[in-house]
Amino acid sequence: MVSAYAAAPFAELEELMRDRLGRECLYVPSCRLGLYLALRHWCAPGGRVLMSPVNDDVIFFVVLAAGLRPVQAPLDPRDGSIDMTAVPEEIWRDLSAVLTTNLYGNPDPAPELRARCDALGIPLIEDAAHAIGSSADGRPVGSYGEAAVFSLSKHTGAKTGGFLAVADPAVRGELAAARDALLDPYRPTAELAHLLRPYAEATVRGLRLVGAAHAVMRRLGMEEREEIRMPLRADELKQALPDAPRLTPFHSWVRVDMHDYRLRPGRGRLRRTTAKLARLDAVLAACRAGTEVLSGSEYGGDGSVQPLFRVPLLVADRDAAIAALAARRITTGYLYDPPLDAYAPGFTEPSPAPEGAAWFARHALPVDPRRAPEVLSVLRAAGAEPVRPPRGGSRPGV
């Protein structure tokens, strides 16, 4: 007898993730679409959501598209995790949900946040895009909330796809129907472009045409930001807000760097993604080893060793460090500066204690742990100065 899962085109991917996490998992074309589904399912429009201000701006626009008001949380300057003790009681009492970030794979204090959300009767939603291999208090990140979203564009390098994991299997059918209603039809041209992209990138980089590679990626909508943050376009955003909760009015923000974020995938894309997910454990082992090296260096923070997607080294002059790495063809990405309350004033509730987030956003240098020896060699040769975070923060052990 063929199960319902076996009949679905995403069955193998969902089974791999379900076995890893121990929760029901729904395949989605992107983490951002999965987050939108979760917010729409668990949060009534008009609610207020506590989230990290050091976060991808796309996530900020997803929260707005879901008809919710972002509330920026204080952060621990050591690793960018949520500092629960700095959130005033009046903010806790007025929340509809908490959204974690698990920045670069460093876990937010999920056990404590779970307990607080239970006491308040509100959902905890985990953004685990960077944290597919991380754990908190002995449990996988993504196993604490009512829902968690994962990305297959990060550790696996699939550049497409993700999962929405849920605590209650009974809601899977409703979420799957909501996903299917939002999917754009399969496009053969988009499928071909996705399958050819790794070969094109390898060719231009092999020829040392890195600038040309970025130009091509921008042309295809895979890399659009000229600066760290995308242009806010405040006047247009004000016009879009009354139409929430809907994705379409926010499409031009939510699609940035991933125009296929709601595209129904083809067989070739799914086969490649499945193969990459099956090799995840080897990637995580390499990331953990590199994280241990970098965390033990003079630039390391105070976080526990996890298989981080990027290790946020702490340097006095981040821009100079980025330039030194770029000279050796080491690209620095996944920067989130300025914090969201400075980037989008008026569209979010500001953090009640913004200093930790501002300090971390200014000094964090996220680097690929798999290039740990090379990164340290470049930084030391360039004379990059390490910097220690200010005292404060209440991050528990993980």
mmCIF file of C-alpha atoms in Angstrom:
data_model
loop_
_atom_site.group_PDB
_atom_site.id
_atom_site.type_symbol
_atom_site.label_atom_id
_atom_site.label_comp_id
_atom_site.label_asym_id
_atom_site.label_seq_id
_atom_site.Cartn_x
_atom_site.Cartn_y
_atom_site.Cartn_z
ATOM 1 C CA MET A 1 0.000 0.000 0.000
ATOM 2 C CA VAL A 2 1.398 3.409 -0.983
ATOM 3 C CA SER A 3 1.343 5.942 1.861
ATOM 4 C CA ALA A 4 0.128 9.512 1.436
ATOM 5 C CA TYR A 5 3.696 10.699 1.856
ATOM 6 C CA ALA A 6 5.022 8.393 -0.882
ATOM 7 C CA ALA A 7 2.486 9.796 -3.314
ATOM 8 C CA ALA A 8 3.757 13.341 -2.860
ATOM 9 C CA PRO A 9 6.581 14.756 -5.020
ATOM 10 C CA PHE A 10 8.382 15.998 -1.903
ATOM 11 C CA ALA A 11 8.131 12.739 0.047
ATOM 12 C CA GLU A 12 11.812 11.784 0.107
ATOM 13 C CA LEU A 13 12.966 15.225 1.205
ATOM 14 C CA GLU A 14 10.320 15.412 3.924
ATOM 15 C CA GLU A 15 11.213 11.959 5.215
ATOM 16 C CA LEU A 16 14.914 12.850 5.457
ATOM 17 C CA MET A 17 14.137 15.941 7.506
ATOM 18 C CA ARG A 18 11.469 14.218 9.603
ATOM 19 C CA ASP A 19 13.969 11.541 10.598
ATOM 20 C CA ARG A 20 16.546 14.186 11.495
ATOM 21 C CA LEU A 21 14.290 16.462 13.523
ATOM 22 C CA GLY A 22 11.690 14.072 14.910
ATOM 23 C CA ARG A 23 8.851 16.321 13.779
ATOM 24 C CA GLU A 24 6.410 16.447 10.921
ATOM 25 C CA CYS A 25 7.997 18.406 8.062
ATOM 26 C CA LEU A 26 6.454 20.087 5.055
ATOM 27 C CA TYR A 27 8.638 20.929 2.055
ATOM 28 C CA VAL A 28 8.475 24.554 0.909
ATOM 29 C CA PRO A 29 10.301 26.227 -1.994
ATOM 30 C CA SER A 30 12.012 28.624 0.435
ATOM 31 C CA CYS A 31 12.403 29.361 4.111
ATOM 32 C CA ARG A 32 10.733 32.742 3.622
ATOM 33 C CA LEU A 33 7.575 31.161 2.219
ATOM 34 C CA GLY A 34 7.560 28.662 5.082
ATOM 35 C CA LEU A 35 7.796 31.499 7.592
ATOM 36 C CA TYR A 36 4.913 33.347 5.936
ATOM 37 C CA LEU A 37 2.778 30.194 6.176
ATOM 38 C CA ALA A 38 3.650 29.770 9.860
ATOM 39 C CA LEU A 39 2.931 33.391 10.760
ATOM 40 C CA ARG A 40 -0.401 33.361 8.915
ATOM 41 C CA HIS A 41 -1.436 30.108 10.599
ATOM 42 C CA TRP A 42 -0.472 30.913 14.183
ATOM 43 C CA CYS A 43 -0.783 34.720 14.391
ATOM 44 C CA ALA A 44 -3.896 36.841 13.897
ATOM 45 C CA PRO A 45 -3.346 39.964 11.765
ATOM 46 C CA GLY A 46 -2.462 43.025 13.809
ATOM 47 C CA GLY A 47 -0.448 41.059 16.362
ATOM 48 C CA ARG A 48 3.000 42.050 17.647
ATOM 49 C CA VAL A 49 5.942 39.707 17.152
ATOM 50 C CA LEU A 50 9.203 39.866 19.114
ATOM 51 C CA MET A 51 12.142 39.286 16.763
ATOM 52 C CA SER A 52 15.836 40.020 16.377
ATOM 53 C CA PRO A 53 16.904 43.347 14.858
ATOM 54 C CA VAL A 54 20.068 41.705 13.480
ATOM 55 C CA ASN A 55 18.320 39.673 10.845
ATOM 56 C CA ASP A 56 17.798 39.466 7.093
ATOM 57 C CA ASP A 57 15.585 42.318 5.923
ATOM 58 C CA VAL A 58 13.598 39.824 3.819
ATOM 59 C CA ILE A 59 12.370 38.258 7.064
ATOM 60 C CA PHE A 60 11.283 41.682 8.271
ATOM 61 C CA PHE A 61 9.158 42.139 5.138
ATOM 62 C CA VAL A 62 7.685 38.639 5.528
ATOM 63 C CA VAL A 63 6.487 39.623 9.019
ATOM 64 C CA LEU A 64 4.904 42.774 7.587
ATOM 65 C CA ALA A 65 3.322 40.802 4.741
ATOM 66 C CA ALA A 66 1.705 38.521 7.329
ATOM 67 C CA GLY A 67 -0.040 41.587 8.745
ATOM 68 C CA LEU A 68 2.053 41.707 11.921
ATOM 69 C CA ARG A 69 3.954 44.429 13.763
ATOM 70 C CA PRO A 70 7.647 43.622 14.380
ATOM 71 C CA VAL A 71 8.973 44.344 17.873
ATOM 72 C CA GLN A 72 12.764 44.397 18.026
ATOM 73 C CA ALA A 73 14.388 42.464 20.851
ATOM 74 C CA PRO A 74 17.522 43.342 22.826
ATOM 75 C CA LEU A 75 20.489 41.146 21.884
ATOM 76 C CA ASP A 76 23.429 39.649 23.702
ATOM 77 C CA PRO A 77 26.482 41.355 22.112
ATOM 78 C CA ARG A 78 28.527 38.170 22.415
ATOM 79 C CA ASP A 79 26.697 36.242 19.712
ATOM 80 C CA GLY A 80 23.582 38.147 18.652
ATOM 81 C CA SER A 81 21.103 35.946 20.537
ATOM 82 C CA ILE A 82 17.967 37.342 22.187
ATOM 83 C CA ASP A 83 18.626 38.750 25.656
ATOM 84 C CA MET A 84 15.434 37.831 27.503
ATOM 85 C CA THR A 85 16.255 39.708 30.690
ATOM 86 C CA ALA A 86 16.388 43.031 28.841
ATOM 87 C CA VAL A 87 12.819 42.707 27.511
ATOM 88 C CA PRO A 88 10.505 44.776 29.765
ATOM 89 C CA GLU A 89 7.414 43.126 31.216
ATOM 90 C CA GLU A 90 5.106 45.517 29.398
ATOM 91 C CA ILE A 91 6.468 44.257 26.075
ATOM 92 C CA TRP A 92 6.029 40.594 27.013
ATOM 93 C CA ARG A 93 2.403 41.185 28.015
ATOM 94 C CA ASP A 94 1.489 42.677 24.638
ATOM 95 C CA LEU A 95 3.051 40.080 22.326
ATOM 96 C CA SER A 96 1.252 37.713 19.971
ATOM 97 C CA ALA A 97 4.306 35.528 19.223
ATOM 98 C CA VAL A 98 8.081 35.229 19.511
ATOM 99 C CA LEU A 99 10.219 34.612 16.425
ATOM 100 C CA THR A 100 13.764 33.379 16.994
ATOM 101 C CA THR A 101 16.629 33.889 14.528
ATOM 102 C CA ASN A 102 19.423 31.561 15.726
ATOM 103 C CA LEU A 103 21.834 33.879 13.971
ATOM 104 C CA TYR A 104 24.559 32.084 11.987
ATOM 105 C CA GLY A 105 23.547 28.910 13.868
ATOM 106 C CA ASN A 106 24.103 30.254 17.397
ATOM 107 C CA PRO A 107 20.917 29.207 19.236
ATOM 108 C CA ASP A 108 18.603 31.682 20.843
ATOM 109 C CA PRO A 109 17.620 30.656 24.415
ATOM 110 C CA ALA A 110 14.874 28.319 23.182
ATOM 111 C CA PRO A 111 14.076 26.511 26.481
ATOM 112 C CA GLU A 112 13.581 29.802 28.320
ATOM 113 C CA LEU A 113 11.631 31.329 25.435
ATOM 114 C CA ARG A 114 9.451 28.207 25.271
ATOM 115 C CA ALA A 115 8.647 28.501 28.961
ATOM 116 C CA ARG A 116 7.854 32.209 28.651
ATOM 117 C CA CYS A 117 5.617 31.678 25.624
ATOM 118 C CA ASP A 118 3.770 28.894 27.456
ATOM 119 C CA ALA A 119 3.180 31.200 30.405
ATOM 120 C CA LEU A 120 1.830 33.886 28.080
ATOM 121 C CA GLY A 121 -0.175 31.482 25.923
ATOM 122 C CA ILE A 122 1.512 32.618 22.679
ATOM 123 C CA PRO A 123 3.308 30.635 19.957
ATOM 124 C CA LEU A 124 7.072 30.308 19.596
ATOM 125 C CA ILE A 125 8.198 30.189 15.967
ATOM 126 C CA GLU A 126 11.807 29.266 15.230
ATOM 127 C CA ASP A 127 13.681 30.590 12.220
ATOM 128 C CA ALA A 128 16.305 27.876 11.868
ATOM 129 C CA ALA A 129 17.584 28.879 8.422
ATOM 130 C CA HIS A 130 21.157 29.066 9.746
ATOM 131 C CA ALA A 131 20.762 26.346 12.373
ATOM 132 C CA ILE A 132 19.899 23.047 10.715
ATOM 133 C CA GLY A 133 22.575 21.295 12.805
ATOM 134 C CA SER A 134 22.537 23.373 15.998
ATOM 135 C CA SER A 135 21.129 22.346 19.365
ATOM 136 C CA ALA A 136 19.912 24.050 22.524
ATOM 137 C CA ASP A 137 19.945 22.254 25.866
ATOM 138 C CA GLY A 138 20.478 18.922 24.130
ATOM 139 C CA ARG A 139 17.601 19.279 21.661
ATOM 140 C CA PRO A 140 17.778 20.292 17.997
ATOM 141 C CA VAL A 141 16.995 23.884 17.158
ATOM 142 C CA GLY A 142 13.583 23.714 15.543
ATOM 143 C CA SER A 143 12.132 21.258 18.063
ATOM 144 C CA TYR A 144 10.897 23.837 20.594
ATOM 145 C CA GLY A 145 8.342 25.967 18.780
ATOM 146 C CA GLU A 146 4.869 25.348 17.461
ATOM 147 C CA ALA A 147 6.620 25.747 14.113
ATOM 148 C CA ALA A 148 10.142 26.064 12.757
ATOM 149 C CA VAL A 149 11.421 26.967 9.323
ATOM 150 C CA PHE A 150 14.608 25.629 7.733
ATOM 151 C CA SER A 151 16.533 26.611 4.624
ATOM 152 C CA LEU A 152 18.247 24.296 2.159
ATOM 153 C CA SER A 153 20.132 27.243 0.669
ATOM 154 C CA LYS A 154 22.588 27.423 3.569
ATOM 155 C CA HIS A 155 24.485 24.369 4.876
ATOM 156 C CA THR A 156 23.419 22.111 1.998
ATOM 157 C CA GLY A 157 24.169 24.713 -0.684
ATOM 158 C CA ALA A 158 21.066 23.680 -2.632
ATOM 159 C CA LYS A 159 20.157 27.362 -3.242
ATOM 160 C CA THR A 160 16.506 26.406 -3.161
ATOM 161 C CA GLY A 161 13.975 24.814 -0.875
ATOM 162 C CA GLY A 162 13.295 24.523 2.818
ATOM 163 C CA PHE A 163 11.002 22.995 5.396
ATOM 164 C CA LEU A 164 8.220 24.029 7.711
ATOM 165 C CA ALA A 165 8.400 21.735 10.739
ATOM 166 C CA VAL A 166 5.428 21.561 13.109
ATOM 167 C CA ALA A 167 4.850 20.194 16.618
ATOM 168 C CA ASP A 168 1.275 19.084 15.843
ATOM 169 C CA PRO A 169 1.041 16.712 12.859
ATOM 170 C CA ALA A 170 -2.697 17.405 12.636
ATOM 171 C CA VAL A 171 -2.057 20.850 11.106
ATOM 172 C CA ARG A 172 0.042 19.486 8.242
ATOM 173 C CA GLY A 173 -2.845 19.117 5.808
ATOM 174 C CA GLU A 174 -4.058 22.684 6.326
ATOM 175 C CA LEU A 175 -0.535 24.074 5.905
ATOM 176 C CA ALA A 176 0.071 21.978 2.778
ATOM 177 C CA ALA A 177 -3.121 23.336 1.238
ATOM 178 C CA ALA A 178 -2.078 26.899 2.091
ATOM 179 C CA ARG A 179 1.349 26.269 0.546
ATOM 180 C CA ASP A 180 -0.089 24.857 -2.647
ATOM 181 C CA ALA A 181 -2.412 27.843 -3.002
ATOM 182 C CA LEU A 182 0.596 30.189 -2.908
ATOM 183 C CA LEU A 183 2.878 28.279 -5.293
ATOM 184 C CA ASP A 184 3.619 29.711 -8.708
ATOM 185 C CA PRO A 185 3.375 27.206 -11.583
ATOM 186 C CA TYR A 186 6.427 25.208 -12.591
ATOM 187 C CA ARG A 187 8.534 27.011 -15.238
ATOM 188 C CA PRO A 188 10.941 24.968 -17.385
ATOM 189 C CA THR A 189 13.182 28.007 -17.980
ATOM 190 C CA ALA A 190 13.569 28.598 -14.249
ATOM 191 C CA GLU A 191 14.346 24.912 -13.719
ATOM 192 C CA LEU A 192 17.028 24.974 -16.400
ATOM 193 C CA ALA A 193 18.583 28.149 -14.980
ATOM 194 C CA HIS A 194 18.751 26.556 -11.529
ATOM 195 C CA LEU A 195 20.376 23.379 -12.836
ATOM 196 C CA LEU A 196 22.949 25.294 -14.887
ATOM 197 C CA ARG A 197 23.807 27.865 -12.225
ATOM 198 C CA PRO A 198 26.543 25.849 -10.404
ATOM 199 C CA TYR A 199 28.384 25.180 -13.655
ATOM 200 C CA ALA A 200 28.196 28.821 -14.750
ATOM 201 C CA GLU A 201 29.462 30.018 -11.362
ATOM 202 C CA ALA A 202 32.303 27.492 -11.378
ATOM 203 C CA THR A 203 33.349 28.583 -14.858
ATOM 204 C CA VAL A 204 33.498 32.313 -14.217
ATOM 205 C CA ARG A 205 35.211 31.832 -10.853
ATOM 206 C CA GLY A 206 37.703 29.450 -12.395
ATOM 207 C CA LEU A 207 38.524 32.187 -14.873
ATOM 208 C CA ARG A 208 38.753 34.680 -11.965
ATOM 209 C CA LEU A 209 35.793 36.593 -13.351
ATOM 210 C CA VAL A 210 34.193 37.101 -9.953
ATOM 211 C CA GLY A 211 32.812 40.519 -10.927
ATOM 212 C CA ALA A 212 31.191 38.988 -13.987
ATOM 213 C CA ALA A 213 29.706 36.238 -11.827
ATOM 214 C CA HIS A 214 28.048 38.766 -9.551
ATOM 215 C CA ALA A 215 26.770 40.727 -12.554
ATOM 216 C CA VAL A 216 25.175 37.594 -14.016
ATOM 217 C CA MET A 217 23.637 36.669 -10.671
ATOM 218 C CA ARG A 218 22.167 40.159 -10.320
ATOM 219 C CA ARG A 219 20.750 39.888 -13.837
ATOM 220 C CA LEU A 220 19.022 36.633 -12.884
ATOM 221 C CA GLY A 221 17.618 38.088 -9.647
ATOM 222 C CA MET A 222 19.896 35.938 -7.470
ATOM 223 C CA GLU A 223 21.880 38.828 -6.022
ATOM 224 C CA GLU A 224 20.257 42.254 -5.903
ATOM 225 C CA ARG A 225 21.566 44.270 -2.995
ATOM 226 C CA GLU A 226 24.103 46.973 -3.773
ATOM 227 C CA GLU A 227 24.496 47.615 -0.030
ATOM 228 C CA ILE A 228 24.070 45.384 3.017
ATOM 229 C CA ARG A 229 20.383 46.308 3.293
ATOM 230 C CA MET A 230 18.023 46.539 0.321
ATOM 231 C CA PRO A 231 16.447 49.985 -0.255
ATOM 232 C CA LEU A 232 13.508 50.369 2.140
ATOM 233 C CA ARG A 233 11.318 52.415 -0.280
ATOM 234 C CA ALA A 234 9.324 53.795 2.626
ATOM 235 C CA ASP A 235 6.599 55.496 0.573
ATOM 236 C CA GLU A 236 5.840 52.303 -1.349
ATOM 237 C CA LEU A 237 5.923 50.276 1.860
ATOM 238 C CA LYS A 238 3.354 52.571 3.482
ATOM 239 C CA GLN A 239 1.058 51.967 0.517
ATOM 240 C CA ALA A 240 1.496 48.187 0.819
ATOM 241 C CA LEU A 241 0.790 47.902 4.557
ATOM 242 C CA PRO A 242 -3.024 48.291 4.388
ATOM 243 C CA ASP A 243 -3.175 45.304 1.995
ATOM 244 C CA ALA A 244 -1.601 42.916 4.515
ATOM 245 C CA PRO A 245 -1.936 40.064 5.181
ATOM 246 C CA ARG A 246 -1.111 39.264 1.576
ATOM 247 C CA LEU A 247 2.138 38.371 -0.149
ATOM 248 C CA THR A 248 1.515 40.077 -3.475
ATOM 249 C CA PRO A 249 1.811 43.715 -2.272
ATOM 250 C CA PHE A 250 5.147 42.849 -0.631
ATOM 251 C CA HIS A 251 6.450 40.678 -3.459
ATOM 252 C CA SER A 252 9.150 43.125 -4.613
ATOM 253 C CA TRP A 253 10.743 43.021 -1.136
ATOM 254 C CA VAL A 254 10.180 39.374 -0.257
ATOM 255 C CA ARG A 255 11.610 38.048 -3.542
ATOM 256 C CA VAL A 256 14.968 39.875 -3.261
ATOM 257 C CA ASP A 257 17.896 37.548 -4.070
ATOM 258 C CA MET A 258 15.455 34.649 -4.650
ATOM 259 C CA HIS A 259 12.873 35.274 -7.329
ATOM 260 C CA ASP A 260 11.851 31.595 -7.245
ATOM 261 C CA TYR A 261 10.902 31.714 -3.558
ATOM 262 C CA ARG A 262 7.355 30.474 -4.256
ATOM 263 C CA LEU A 263 7.960 28.494 -7.453
ATOM 264 C CA ARG A 264 6.795 24.886 -7.716
ATOM 265 C CA PRO A 265 10.031 22.901 -8.199
ATOM 266 C CA GLY A 266 10.691 20.418 -10.970
ATOM 267 C CA ARG A 267 12.129 16.916 -10.708
ATOM 268 C CA GLY A 268 15.687 17.953 -11.477
ATOM 269 C CA ARG A 269 15.714 20.579 -8.744
ATOM 270 C CA LEU A 270 14.234 18.124 -6.243
ATOM 271 C CA ARG A 271 16.734 15.382 -7.147
ATOM 272 C CA ARG A 272 19.683 17.730 -6.677
ATOM 273 C CA THR A 273 18.292 19.042 -3.391
ATOM 274 C CA THR A 274 17.677 15.515 -2.067
ATOM 275 C CA ALA A 275 21.251 14.488 -2.896
ATOM 276 C CA LYS A 276 22.658 17.526 -1.115
ATOM 277 C CA LEU A 277 20.521 16.986 1.984
ATOM 278 C CA ALA A 278 21.681 13.376 2.155
ATOM 279 C CA ARG A 279 25.275 14.651 2.465
ATOM 280 C CA LEU A 280 24.446 17.138 5.206
ATOM 281 C CA ASP A 281 26.167 15.303 8.054
ATOM 282 C CA ALA A 282 29.566 15.575 6.389
ATOM 283 C CA VAL A 283 29.054 19.318 5.904
ATOM 284 C CA LEU A 284 28.002 19.748 9.534
ATOM 285 C CA ALA A 285 31.083 17.880 10.745
ATOM 286 C CA ALA A 286 33.339 20.188 8.741
ATOM 287 C CA CYS A 287 31.458 23.248 10.002
ATOM 288 C CA ARG A 288 31.776 22.110 13.614
ATOM 289 C CA ALA A 289 35.530 21.507 13.253
ATOM 290 C CA GLY A 290 36.063 24.907 11.672
ATOM 291 C CA THR A 291 33.878 26.608 14.263
ATOM 292 C CA GLU A 292 35.998 25.145 17.035
ATOM 293 C CA VAL A 293 39.167 26.542 15.434
ATOM 294 C CA LEU A 294 37.700 30.001 14.891
ATOM 295 C CA SER A 295 35.999 30.195 18.288
ATOM 296 C CA GLY A 296 39.295 29.359 19.968
ATOM 297 C CA SER A 297 41.120 32.142 18.139
ATOM 298 C CA GLU A 298 41.679 35.686 19.330
ATOM 299 C CA TYR A 299 38.660 36.750 17.225
ATOM 300 C CA GLY A 300 36.234 34.223 18.705
ATOM 301 C CA GLY A 301 33.206 35.099 20.822
ATOM 302 C CA ASP A 302 31.827 33.349 23.885
ATOM 303 C CA GLY A 303 29.300 31.021 22.249
ATOM 304 C CA SER A 304 29.367 27.233 22.498
ATOM 305 C CA VAL A 305 30.802 25.230 19.611
ATOM 306 C CA GLN A 306 28.058 24.398 17.126
ATOM 307 C CA PRO A 307 28.218 23.447 13.424
ATOM 308 C CA LEU A 308 27.702 27.097 12.533
ATOM 309 C CA PHE A 309 26.754 28.217 9.044
ATOM 310 C CA ARG A 310 28.939 31.267 9.560
ATOM 311 C CA VAL A 311 31.160 32.077 12.541
ATOM 312 C CA PRO A 312 30.783 35.709 13.670
ATOM 313 C CA LEU A 313 34.336 36.745 14.425
ATOM 314 C CA LEU A 314 34.593 39.971 16.406
ATOM 315 C CA VAL A 315 36.914 42.552 14.881
ATOM 316 C CA ALA A 316 37.512 46.240 15.571
ATOM 317 C CA ASP A 317 37.374 47.323 11.914
ATOM 318 C CA ARG A 318 35.023 44.997 10.053
ATOM 319 C CA ASP A 319 35.228 46.829 6.723
ATOM 320 C CA ALA A 320 39.028 46.605 6.660
ATOM 321 C CA ALA A 321 38.805 42.900 7.491
ATOM 322 C CA ILE A 322 36.299 42.351 4.682
ATOM 323 C CA ALA A 323 38.648 44.103 2.239
ATOM 324 C CA ALA A 324 41.603 41.966 3.357
ATOM 325 C CA LEU A 325 39.604 38.780 2.845
ATOM 326 C CA ALA A 326 38.277 39.965 -0.524
ATOM 327 C CA ALA A 327 41.850 40.504 -1.728
ATOM 328 C CA ARG A 328 42.313 36.764 -1.211
ATOM 329 C CA ARG A 329 39.018 35.986 -2.964
ATOM 330 C CA ILE A 330 37.200 35.172 0.286
ATOM 331 C CA THR A 331 33.743 36.698 0.068
ATOM 332 C CA THR A 332 31.993 37.929 3.205
ATOM 333 C CA GLY A 333 28.219 37.720 3.169
ATOM 334 C CA TYR A 334 25.238 37.510 5.515
ATOM 335 C CA LEU A 335 25.857 40.895 7.117
ATOM 336 C CA TYR A 336 22.854 42.496 8.840
ATOM 337 C CA ASP A 337 23.864 46.057 9.598
ATOM 338 C CA PRO A 338 22.266 48.401 10.586
ATOM 339 C CA PRO A 339 19.778 46.682 12.925
ATOM 340 C CA LEU A 340 16.219 46.644 11.675
ATOM 341 C CA ASP A 341 14.932 49.368 13.997
ATOM 342 C CA ALA A 342 17.571 51.745 12.611
ATOM 343 C CA TYR A 343 16.928 50.551 9.041
ATOM 344 C CA ALA A 344 13.134 50.844 9.129
ATOM 345 C CA PRO A 345 12.074 53.381 11.776
ATOM 346 C CA GLY A 346 8.328 53.802 11.956
ATOM 347 C CA PHE A 347 7.657 50.318 10.546
ATOM 348 C CA THR A 348 8.723 48.478 13.690
ATOM 349 C CA GLU A 349 8.755 48.894 17.441
ATOM 350 C CA PRO A 350 12.333 49.774 18.423
ATOM 351 C CA SER A 351 14.367 47.673 20.809
ATOM 352 C CA PRO A 352 14.131 48.845 24.428
ATOM 353 C CA ALA A 353 17.885 48.270 24.714
ATOM 354 C CA PRO A 354 19.470 48.647 21.250
ATOM 355 C CA GLU A 355 23.118 48.870 22.293
ATOM 356 C CA GLY A 356 23.929 45.137 22.159
ATOM 357 C CA ALA A 357 22.472 44.703 18.677
ATOM 358 C CA ALA A 358 24.221 47.811 17.335
ATOM 359 C CA TRP A 359 27.576 46.697 18.749
ATOM 360 C CA PHE A 360 27.263 43.167 17.393
ATOM 361 C CA ALA A 361 26.062 44.292 13.948
ATOM 362 C CA ARG A 362 29.019 46.676 13.660
ATOM 363 C CA HIS A 363 31.756 44.241 14.733
ATOM 364 C CA ALA A 364 30.565 40.780 13.640
ATOM 365 C CA LEU A 365 32.506 39.350 10.684
ATOM 366 C CA PRO A 366 30.654 36.202 9.534
ATOM 367 C CA VAL A 367 33.033 33.734 7.883
ATOM 368 C CA ASP A 368 32.656 30.223 6.512
ATOM 369 C CA PRO A 369 34.066 27.826 9.147
ATOM 370 C CA ARG A 370 35.238 25.454 6.433
ATOM 371 C CA ARG A 371 37.849 28.070 5.480
ATOM 372 C CA ALA A 372 39.019 28.628 9.042
ATOM 373 C CA PRO A 373 42.819 28.291 8.567
ATOM 374 C CA GLU A 374 42.837 30.526 5.503
ATOM 375 C CA VAL A 375 40.646 33.175 7.151
ATOM 376 C CA LEU A 376 42.816 33.347 10.269
ATOM 377 C CA SER A 377 45.962 33.582 8.169
ATOM 378 C CA VAL A 378 44.574 36.536 6.203
ATOM 379 C CA LEU A 379 43.287 38.399 9.248
ATOM 380 C CA ARG A 380 46.523 37.992 11.165
ATOM 381 C CA ALA A 381 48.643 39.029 8.190
ATOM 382 C CA ALA A 382 46.445 42.115 7.740
ATOM 383 C CA GLY A 383 46.823 43.042 11.413
ATOM 384 C CA ALA A 384 43.091 42.840 12.102
ATOM 385 C CA GLU A 385 42.458 43.761 15.719
ATOM 386 C CA PRO A 386 40.120 41.576 17.774
ATOM 387 C CA VAL A 387 37.570 43.296 19.977
ATOM 388 C CA ARG A 388 35.796 42.044 23.071
ATOM 389 C CA PRO A 389 32.043 42.548 23.542
ATOM 390 C CA PRO A 390 30.827 44.887 26.263
ATOM 391 C CA ARG A 391 29.778 43.311 29.517
ATOM 392 C CA GLY A 392 26.155 42.341 29.716
ATOM 393 C CA GLY A 393 23.763 39.809 28.320
ATOM 394 C CA SER A 394 22.280 36.796 30.048
ATOM 395 C CA ARG A 395 22.732 33.987 27.564
ATOM 396 C CA PRO A 396 22.449 30.623 29.312
ATOM 397 C CA GLY A 397 24.634 27.673 28.459
ATOM 398 C CA VAL A 398 23.529 25.583 25.494
#
